[in-house]
Amino acid sequence: MKNKMSEEERYQVEKKRVNLYRNILEPIIIALMIVGVITAALDVSFGGFAPIFWFVLAFGWVLIIICMEVTMIRAFLESKK
C-alpha cells in the first residue's frame, strides 16, 4: 500500500506552496501600485491604460492573496480536528 500523508503533512506542503505564490505576487502588486501612482501623478496613460486600471489590477491580485490566506486558515483549522 501507498504511504498516505497525514493531514499535518498535507497542510505543511500546501503552506509552502501558498507562501511561494504569495512571495511571487507581492512584488507584482507593488509594481502595479507604483505604475498606478506615477501615471496618476503625471496624468498620462501607460500602455494605453488609465491609472485606475493599474489600481484595479493590483487590487485583483490582492484579492487572490486574501483568498489563498483564507483557504490556508480553513485548512489549518480542519487539520486540527
PDB file of N, CA and C in Angstrom:
ATOM      1  N   MET A   1       0.814  -1.187   0.000  1.00  0.00           N
ATOM      2  CA  MET A   1       0.000   0.000   0.000  1.00  0.00           C
ATOM      3  C   MET A   1       0.860   1.254   0.000  1.00  0.00           C
ATOM      4  N   LYS A   2       0.302   2.274  -0.582  1.00  0.00           N
ATOM      5  CA  LYS A   2       0.996   3.550  -0.576  1.00  0.00           C
ATOM      6  C   LYS A   2       0.945   4.161   0.816  1.00  0.00           C
ATOM      7  N   ASN A   3       2.014   4.826   1.156  1.00  0.00           N
ATOM      8  CA  ASN A   3       2.060   5.533   2.425  1.00  0.00           C
ATOM      9  C   ASN A   3       1.347   6.869   2.254  1.00  0.00           C
ATOM     10  N   LYS A   4       0.188   7.019   2.862  1.00  0.00           N
ATOM     11  CA  LYS A   4      -0.579   8.255   2.740  1.00  0.00           C
ATOM     12  C   LYS A   4      -0.021   9.306   3.687  1.00  0.00           C
ATOM     13  N   MET A   5      -0.066  10.552   3.209  1.00  0.00           N
ATOM     14  CA  MET A   5       0.392  11.656   4.037  1.00  0.00           C
ATOM     15  C   MET A   5      -0.674  11.989   5.071  1.00  0.00           C
ATOM     16  N   SER A   6      -0.215  12.373   6.234  1.00  0.00           N
ATOM     17  CA  SER A   6      -1.157  12.772   7.274  1.00  0.00           C
ATOM     18  C   SER A   6      -1.707  14.162   6.952  1.00  0.00           C
ATOM     19  N   GLU A   7      -2.725  14.542   7.683  1.00  0.00           N
ATOM     20  CA  GLU A   7      -3.324  15.865   7.484  1.00  0.00           C
ATOM     21  C   GLU A   7      -2.294  16.959   7.736  1.00  0.00           C
ATOM     22  N   GLU A   8      -1.477  16.776   8.745  1.00  0.00           N
ATOM     23  CA  GLU A   8      -0.466  17.787   9.080  1.00  0.00           C
ATOM     24  C   GLU A   8       0.571  17.911   7.966  1.00  0.00           C
ATOM     25  N   GLU A   9       0.997  16.792   7.392  1.00  0.00           N
ATOM     26  CA  GLU A   9       1.974  16.834   6.309  1.00  0.00           C
ATOM     27  C   GLU A   9       1.393  17.506   5.071  1.00  0.00           C
ATOM     28  N   ARG A  10       0.130  17.201   4.751  1.00  0.00           N
ATOM     29  CA  ARG A  10      -0.526  17.843   3.605  1.00  0.00           C
ATOM     30  C   ARG A  10      -0.654  19.342   3.826  1.00  0.00           C
ATOM     31  N   TYR A  11      -0.963  19.713   5.058  1.00  0.00           N
ATOM     32  CA  TYR A  11      -1.076  21.135   5.387  1.00  0.00           C
ATOM     33  C   TYR A  11       0.270  21.830   5.198  1.00  0.00           C
ATOM     34  N   GLN A  12       1.348  21.225   5.642  1.00  0.00           N
ATOM     35  CA  GLN A  12       2.678  21.829   5.520  1.00  0.00           C
ATOM     36  C   GLN A  12       3.084  21.994   4.055  1.00  0.00           C
ATOM     37  N   VAL A  13       2.766  21.001   3.223  1.00  0.00           N
ATOM     38  CA  VAL A  13       3.078  21.091   1.795  1.00  0.00           C
ATOM     39  C   VAL A  13       2.280  22.226   1.158  1.00  0.00           C
ATOM     40  N   GLU A  14       0.996  22.309   1.495  1.00  0.00           N
ATOM     41  CA  GLU A  14       0.151  23.369   0.955  1.00  0.00           C
ATOM     42  C   GLU A  14       0.618  24.745   1.445  1.00  0.00           C
ATOM     43  N   LYS A  15       1.053  24.813   2.688  1.00  0.00           N
ATOM     44  CA  LYS A  15       1.532  26.081   3.255  1.00  0.00           C
ATOM     45  C   LYS A  15       2.771  26.574   2.508  1.00  0.00           C
ATOM     46  N   LYS A  16       3.682  25.674   2.173  1.00  0.00           N
ATOM     47  CA  LYS A  16       4.878  26.065   1.424  1.00  0.00           C
ATOM     48  C   LYS A  16       4.517  26.561   0.033  1.00  0.00           C
ATOM     49  N   ARG A  17       3.548  25.912  -0.599  1.00  0.00           N
ATOM     50  CA  ARG A  17       3.131  26.307  -1.943  1.00  0.00           C
ATOM     51  C   ARG A  17       2.479  27.690  -1.930  1.00  0.00           C
ATOM     52  N   VAL A  18       1.617  27.944  -0.953  1.00  0.00           N
ATOM     53  CA  VAL A  18       0.946  29.244  -0.849  1.00  0.00           C
ATOM     54  C   VAL A  18       1.958  30.342  -0.531  1.00  0.00           C
ATOM     55  N   ASN A  19       2.929  30.054   0.319  1.00  0.00           N
ATOM     56  CA  ASN A  19       3.969  31.046   0.624  1.00  0.00           C
ATOM     57  C   ASN A  19       4.775  31.399  -0.625  1.00  0.00           C
ATOM     58  N   LEU A  20       5.056  30.400  -1.460  1.00  0.00           N
ATOM     59  CA  LEU A  20       5.778  30.651  -2.700  1.00  0.00           C
ATOM     60  C   LEU A  20       4.965  31.559  -3.610  1.00  0.00           C
ATOM     61  N   TYR A  21       3.678  31.261  -3.784  1.00  0.00           N
ATOM     62  CA  TYR A  21       2.818  32.094  -4.624  1.00  0.00           C
ATOM     63  C   TYR A  21       2.741  33.520  -4.090  1.00  0.00           C
ATOM     64  N   ARG A  22       2.593  33.652  -2.777  1.00  0.00           N
ATOM     65  CA  ARG A  22       2.490  34.987  -2.186  1.00  0.00           C
ATOM     66  C   ARG A  22       3.781  35.771  -2.391  1.00  0.00           C
ATOM     67  N   ASN A  23       4.921  35.106  -2.234  1.00  0.00           N
ATOM     68  CA  ASN A  23       6.202  35.787  -2.433  1.00  0.00           C
ATOM     69  C   ASN A  23       6.401  36.210  -3.883  1.00  0.00           C
ATOM     70  N   ILE A  24       5.780  35.504  -4.819  1.00  0.00           N
ATOM     71  CA  ILE A  24       5.856  35.894  -6.224  1.00  0.00           C
ATOM     72  C   ILE A  24       4.903  37.055  -6.512  1.00  0.00           C
ATOM     73  N   LEU A  25       3.708  37.025  -5.920  1.00  0.00           N
ATOM     74  CA  LEU A  25       2.689  38.022  -6.239  1.00  0.00           C
ATOM     75  C   LEU A  25       2.919  39.377  -5.574  1.00  0.00           C
ATOM     76  N   GLU A  26       3.519  39.405  -4.401  1.00  0.00           N
ATOM     77  CA  GLU A  26       3.689  40.670  -3.688  1.00  0.00           C
ATOM     78  C   GLU A  26       4.508  41.704  -4.472  1.00  0.00           C
ATOM     79  N   PRO A  27       5.640  41.336  -5.083  1.00  0.00           N
ATOM     80  CA  PRO A  27       6.365  42.350  -5.877  1.00  0.00           C
ATOM     81  C   PRO A  27       5.570  42.820  -7.097  1.00  0.00           C
ATOM     82  N   ILE A  28       4.767  41.934  -7.667  1.00  0.00           N
ATOM     83  CA  ILE A  28       3.933  42.322  -8.807  1.00  0.00           C
ATOM     84  C   ILE A  28       2.924  43.376  -8.373  1.00  0.00           C
ATOM     85  N   ILE A  29       2.319  43.174  -7.207  1.00  0.00           N
ATOM     86  CA  ILE A  29       1.339  44.131  -6.695  1.00  0.00           C
ATOM     87  C   ILE A  29       1.997  45.476  -6.432  1.00  0.00           C
ATOM     88  N   ILE A  30       3.175  45.459  -5.836  1.00  0.00           N
ATOM     89  CA  ILE A  30       3.888  46.705  -5.552  1.00  0.00           C
ATOM     90  C   ILE A  30       4.221  47.435  -6.849  1.00  0.00           C
ATOM     91  N   ALA A  31       4.666  46.700  -7.854  1.00  0.00           N
ATOM     92  CA  ALA A  31       4.988  47.312  -9.143  1.00  0.00           C
ATOM     93  C   ALA A  31       3.749  47.928  -9.784  1.00  0.00           C
ATOM     94  N   LEU A  32       2.627  47.232  -9.734  1.00  0.00           N
ATOM     95  CA  LEU A  32       1.391  47.762 -10.308  1.00  0.00           C
ATOM     96  C   LEU A  32       0.948  49.025  -9.578  1.00  0.00           C
ATOM     97  N   MET A  33       1.090  49.038  -8.263  1.00  0.00           N
ATOM     98  CA  MET A  33       0.719  50.230  -7.498  1.00  0.00           C
ATOM     99  C   MET A  33       1.628  51.411  -7.846  1.00  0.00           C
ATOM    100  N   ILE A  34       2.918  51.153  -7.991  1.00  0.00           N
ATOM    101  CA  ILE A  34       3.861  52.218  -8.348  1.00  0.00           C
ATOM    102  C   ILE A  34       3.527  52.784  -9.729  1.00  0.00           C
ATOM    103  N   VAL A  35       3.249  51.908 -10.684  1.00  0.00           N
ATOM    104  CA  VAL A  35       2.875  52.373 -12.022  1.00  0.00           C
ATOM    105  C   VAL A  35       1.592  53.195 -11.945  1.00  0.00           C
ATOM    106  N   GLY A  36       0.631  52.754 -11.147  1.00  0.00           N
ATOM    107  CA  GLY A  36      -0.612  53.494 -10.991  1.00  0.00           C
ATOM    108  C   GLY A  36      -0.392  54.867 -10.391  1.00  0.00           C
ATOM    109  N   VAL A  37       0.431  54.958  -9.375  1.00  0.00           N
ATOM    110  CA  VAL A  37       0.704  56.245  -8.728  1.00  0.00           C
ATOM    111  C   VAL A  37       1.433  57.184  -9.689  1.00  0.00           C
ATOM    112  N   ILE A  38       2.424  56.659 -10.387  1.00  0.00           N
ATOM    113  CA  ILE A  38       3.190  57.511 -11.307  1.00  0.00           C
ATOM    114  C   ILE A  38       2.316  57.995 -12.455  1.00  0.00           C
ATOM    115  N   THR A  39       1.534  57.101 -13.039  1.00  0.00           N
ATOM    116  CA  THR A  39       0.684  57.531 -14.147  1.00  0.00           C
ATOM    117  C   THR A  39      -0.392  58.511 -13.681  1.00  0.00           C
ATOM    118  N   ALA A  40      -0.879  58.346 -12.459  1.00  0.00           N
ATOM    119  CA  ALA A  40      -1.877  59.289 -11.935  1.00  0.00           C
ATOM    120  C   ALA A  40      -1.234  60.649 -11.649  1.00  0.00           C
ATOM    121  N   ALA A  41      -0.031  60.633 -11.108  1.00  0.00           N
ATOM    122  CA  ALA A  41       0.638  61.895 -10.786  1.00  0.00           C
ATOM    123  C   ALA A  41       1.001  62.680 -12.044  1.00  0.00           C
ATOM    124  N   LEU A  42       1.391  61.960 -13.081  1.00  0.00           N
ATOM    125  CA  LEU A  42       1.778  62.618 -14.326  1.00  0.00           C
ATOM    126  C   LEU A  42       0.596  62.837 -15.266  1.00  0.00           C
ATOM    127  N   ASP A  43      -0.552  62.280 -14.902  1.00  0.00           N
ATOM    128  CA  ASP A  43      -1.772  62.386 -15.703  1.00  0.00           C
ATOM    129  C   ASP A  43      -1.545  61.881 -17.128  1.00  0.00           C
ATOM    130  N   VAL A  44      -0.954  60.692 -17.219  1.00  0.00           N
ATOM    131  CA  VAL A  44      -0.706  60.042 -18.509  1.00  0.00           C
ATOM    132  C   VAL A  44      -1.251  58.623 -18.456  1.00  0.00           C
ATOM    133  N   SER A  45      -1.299  57.994 -19.603  1.00  0.00           N
ATOM    134  CA  SER A  45      -1.663  56.578 -19.628  1.00  0.00           C
ATOM    135  C   SER A  45      -0.437  55.797 -20.080  1.00  0.00           C
ATOM    136  N   PHE A  46      -0.209  54.699 -19.462  1.00  0.00           N
ATOM    137  CA  PHE A  46       0.943  53.866 -19.768  1.00  0.00           C
ATOM    138  C   PHE A  46       0.437  52.557 -20.355  1.00  0.00           C
ATOM    139  N   GLY A  47       0.921  52.220 -21.520  1.00  0.00           N
ATOM    140  CA  GLY A  47       0.466  51.002 -22.170  1.00  0.00           C
ATOM    141  C   GLY A  47      -0.968  51.112 -22.656  1.00  0.00           C
ATOM    142  N   GLY A  48      -1.468  52.329 -22.792  1.00  0.00           N
ATOM    143  CA  GLY A  48      -2.833  52.534 -23.241  1.00  0.00           C
ATOM    144  C   GLY A  48      -3.870  52.375 -22.147  1.00  0.00           C
ATOM    145  N   PHE A  49      -3.420  52.215 -20.913  1.00  0.00           N
ATOM    146  CA  PHE A  49      -4.346  52.020 -19.798  1.00  0.00           C
ATOM    147  C   PHE A  49      -4.319  53.232 -18.877  1.00  0.00           C
ATOM    148  N   ALA A  50      -5.483  53.618 -18.412  1.00  0.00           N
ATOM    149  CA  ALA A  50      -5.612  54.725 -17.473  1.00  0.00           C
ATOM    150  C   ALA A  50      -5.062  54.300 -16.109  1.00  0.00           C
ATOM    151  N   PRO A  51      -4.710  55.260 -15.269  1.00  0.00           N
ATOM    152  CA  PRO A  51      -4.157  54.921 -13.948  1.00  0.00           C
ATOM    153  C   PRO A  51      -5.082  54.037 -13.107  1.00  0.00           C
ATOM    154  N   ILE A  52      -6.387  54.239 -13.223  1.00  0.00           N
ATOM    155  CA  ILE A  52      -7.302  53.433 -12.405  1.00  0.00           C
ATOM    156  C   ILE A  52      -7.190  51.962 -12.750  1.00  0.00           C
ATOM    157  N   PHE A  53      -6.872  51.652 -14.004  1.00  0.00           N
ATOM    158  CA  PHE A  53      -6.711  50.255 -14.403  1.00  0.00           C
ATOM    159  C   PHE A  53      -5.606  49.586 -13.610  1.00  0.00           C
ATOM    160  N   TRP A  54      -4.506  50.284 -13.394  1.00  0.00           N
ATOM    161  CA  TRP A  54      -3.384  49.701 -12.661  1.00  0.00           C
ATOM    162  C   TRP A  54      -3.767  49.427 -11.205  1.00  0.00           C
ATOM    163  N   PHE A  55      -4.557  50.328 -10.615  1.00  0.00           N
ATOM    164  CA  PHE A  55      -5.008  50.115  -9.239  1.00  0.00           C
ATOM    165  C   PHE A  55      -5.995  48.944  -9.152  1.00  0.00           C
ATOM    166  N   VAL A  56      -6.892  48.849 -10.114  1.00  0.00           N
ATOM    167  CA  VAL A  56      -7.862  47.745 -10.132  1.00  0.00           C
ATOM    168  C   VAL A  56      -7.137  46.416 -10.329  1.00  0.00           C
ATOM    169  N   LEU A  57      -6.150  46.404 -11.201  1.00  0.00           N
ATOM    170  CA  LEU A  57      -5.375  45.191 -11.425  1.00  0.00           C
ATOM    171  C   LEU A  57      -4.627  44.771 -10.156  1.00  0.00           C
ATOM    172  N   ALA A  58      -4.025  45.736  -9.466  1.00  0.00           N
ATOM    173  CA  ALA A  58      -3.326  45.440  -8.211  1.00  0.00           C
ATOM    174  C   ALA A  58      -4.309  44.924  -7.165  1.00  0.00           C
ATOM    175  N   PHE A  59      -5.501  45.544  -7.085  1.00  0.00           N
ATOM    176  CA  PHE A  59      -6.499  45.099  -6.125  1.00  0.00           C
ATOM    177  C   PHE A  59      -6.958  43.676  -6.432  1.00  0.00           C
ATOM    178  N   GLY A  60      -7.061  43.329  -7.701  1.00  0.00           N
ATOM    179  CA  GLY A  60      -7.422  41.962  -8.076  1.00  0.00           C
ATOM    180  C   GLY A  60      -6.405  40.952  -7.571  1.00  0.00           C
ATOM    181  N   TRP A  61      -5.131  41.273  -7.695  1.00  0.00           N
ATOM    182  CA  TRP A  61      -4.094  40.372  -7.187  1.00  0.00           C
ATOM    183  C   TRP A  61      -4.123  40.296  -5.660  1.00  0.00           C
ATOM    184  N   VAL A  62      -4.434  41.414  -5.004  1.00  0.00           N
ATOM    185  CA  VAL A  62      -4.563  41.402  -3.543  1.00  0.00           C
ATOM    186  C   VAL A  62      -5.707  40.475  -3.127  1.00  0.00           C
ATOM    187  N   LEU A  63      -6.806  40.508  -3.860  1.00  0.00           N
ATOM    188  CA  LEU A  63      -7.922  39.607  -3.561  1.00  0.00           C
ATOM    189  C   LEU A  63      -7.516  38.145  -3.701  1.00  0.00           C
ATOM    190  N   ILE A  64      -6.685  37.843  -4.675  1.00  0.00           N
ATOM    191  CA  ILE A  64      -6.205  36.470  -4.839  1.00  0.00           C
ATOM    192  C   ILE A  64      -5.387  36.050  -3.623  1.00  0.00           C
ATOM    193  N   ILE A  65      -4.517  36.934  -3.145  1.00  0.00           N
ATOM    194  CA  ILE A  65      -3.723  36.613  -1.953  1.00  0.00           C
ATOM    195  C   ILE A  65      -4.628  36.426  -0.744  1.00  0.00           C
ATOM    196  N   ILE A  66      -5.637  37.281  -0.594  1.00  0.00           N
ATOM    197  CA  ILE A  66      -6.565  37.155   0.535  1.00  0.00           C
ATOM    198  C   ILE A  66      -7.288  35.819   0.478  1.00  0.00           C
ATOM    199  N   CYS A  67      -7.734  35.427  -0.698  1.00  0.00           N
ATOM    200  CA  CYS A  67      -8.427  34.137  -0.837  1.00  0.00           C
ATOM    201  C   CYS A  67      -7.508  32.972  -0.489  1.00  0.00           C
ATOM    202  N   MET A  68      -6.240  33.060  -0.896  1.00  0.00           N
ATOM    203  CA  MET A  68      -5.301  31.990  -0.556  1.00  0.00           C
ATOM    204  C   MET A  68      -5.094  31.916   0.952  1.00  0.00           C
ATOM    205  N   GLU A  69      -4.991  33.063   1.604  1.00  0.00           N
ATOM    206  CA  GLU A  69      -4.786  33.082   3.048  1.00  0.00           C
ATOM    207  C   GLU A  69      -6.000  32.530   3.790  1.00  0.00           C
ATOM    208  N   VAL A  70      -7.195  32.887   3.349  1.00  0.00           N
ATOM    209  CA  VAL A  70      -8.408  32.362   3.979  1.00  0.00           C
ATOM    210  C   VAL A  70      -8.479  30.842   3.804  1.00  0.00           C
ATOM    211  N   THR A  71      -8.097  30.371   2.634  1.00  0.00           N
ATOM    212  CA  THR A  71      -8.078  28.925   2.392  1.00  0.00           C
ATOM    213  C   THR A  71      -7.082  28.232   3.318  1.00  0.00           C
ATOM    214  N   MET A  72      -5.941  28.881   3.549  1.00  0.00           N
ATOM    215  CA  MET A  72      -4.949  28.279   4.450  1.00  0.00           C
ATOM    216  C   MET A  72      -5.447  28.277   5.897  1.00  0.00           C
ATOM    217  N   ILE A  73      -6.168  29.300   6.302  1.00  0.00           N
ATOM    218  CA  ILE A  73      -6.744  29.308   7.650  1.00  0.00           C
ATOM    219  C   ILE A  73      -7.732  28.163   7.794  1.00  0.00           C
ATOM    220  N   ARG A  74      -8.552  27.982   6.767  1.00  0.00           N
ATOM    221  CA  ARG A  74      -9.530  26.891   6.798  1.00  0.00           C
ATOM    222  C   ARG A  74      -8.826  25.536   6.849  1.00  0.00           C
ATOM    223  N   ALA A  75      -7.774  25.362   6.046  1.00  0.00           N
ATOM    224  CA  ALA A  75      -7.038  24.093   6.053  1.00  0.00           C
ATOM    225  C   ALA A  75      -6.381  23.857   7.404  1.00  0.00           C
ATOM    226  N   PHE A  76      -5.873  24.913   8.028  1.00  0.00           N
ATOM    227  CA  PHE A  76      -5.254  24.777   9.343  1.00  0.00           C
ATOM    228  C   PHE A  76      -6.273  24.328  10.379  1.00  0.00           C
ATOM    229  N   LEU A  77      -7.434  24.961  10.358  1.00  0.00           N
ATOM    230  CA  LEU A  77      -8.467  24.593  11.335  1.00  0.00           C
ATOM    231  C   LEU A  77      -8.972  23.174  11.109  1.00  0.00           C
ATOM    232  N   GLU A  78      -9.068  22.761   9.839  1.00  0.00           N
ATOM    233  CA  GLU A  78      -9.504  21.402   9.564  1.00  0.00           C
ATOM    234  C   GLU A  78      -8.452  20.379   9.956  1.00  0.00           C
ATOM    235  N   SER A  79      -7.170  20.750   9.846  1.00  0.00           N
ATOM    236  CA  SER A  79      -6.108  19.807  10.214  1.00  0.00           C
ATOM    237  C   SER A  79      -6.034  19.610  11.725  1.00  0.00           C
ATOM    238  N   LYS A  80      -6.564  20.557  12.491  1.00  0.00           N
ATOM    239  CA  LYS A  80      -6.529  20.448  13.953  1.00  0.00           C
ATOM    240  C   LYS A  80      -7.678  19.630  14.513  1.00  0.00           C
ATOM    241  N   LYS A  81      -8.655  19.285  13.686  1.00  0.00           N
ATOM    242  CA  LYS A  81      -9.783  18.490  14.181  1.00  0.00           C
ATOM    243  C   LYS A  81      -9.396  17.067  14.429  1.00  0.00           C
TER     244      LYS A  81
END
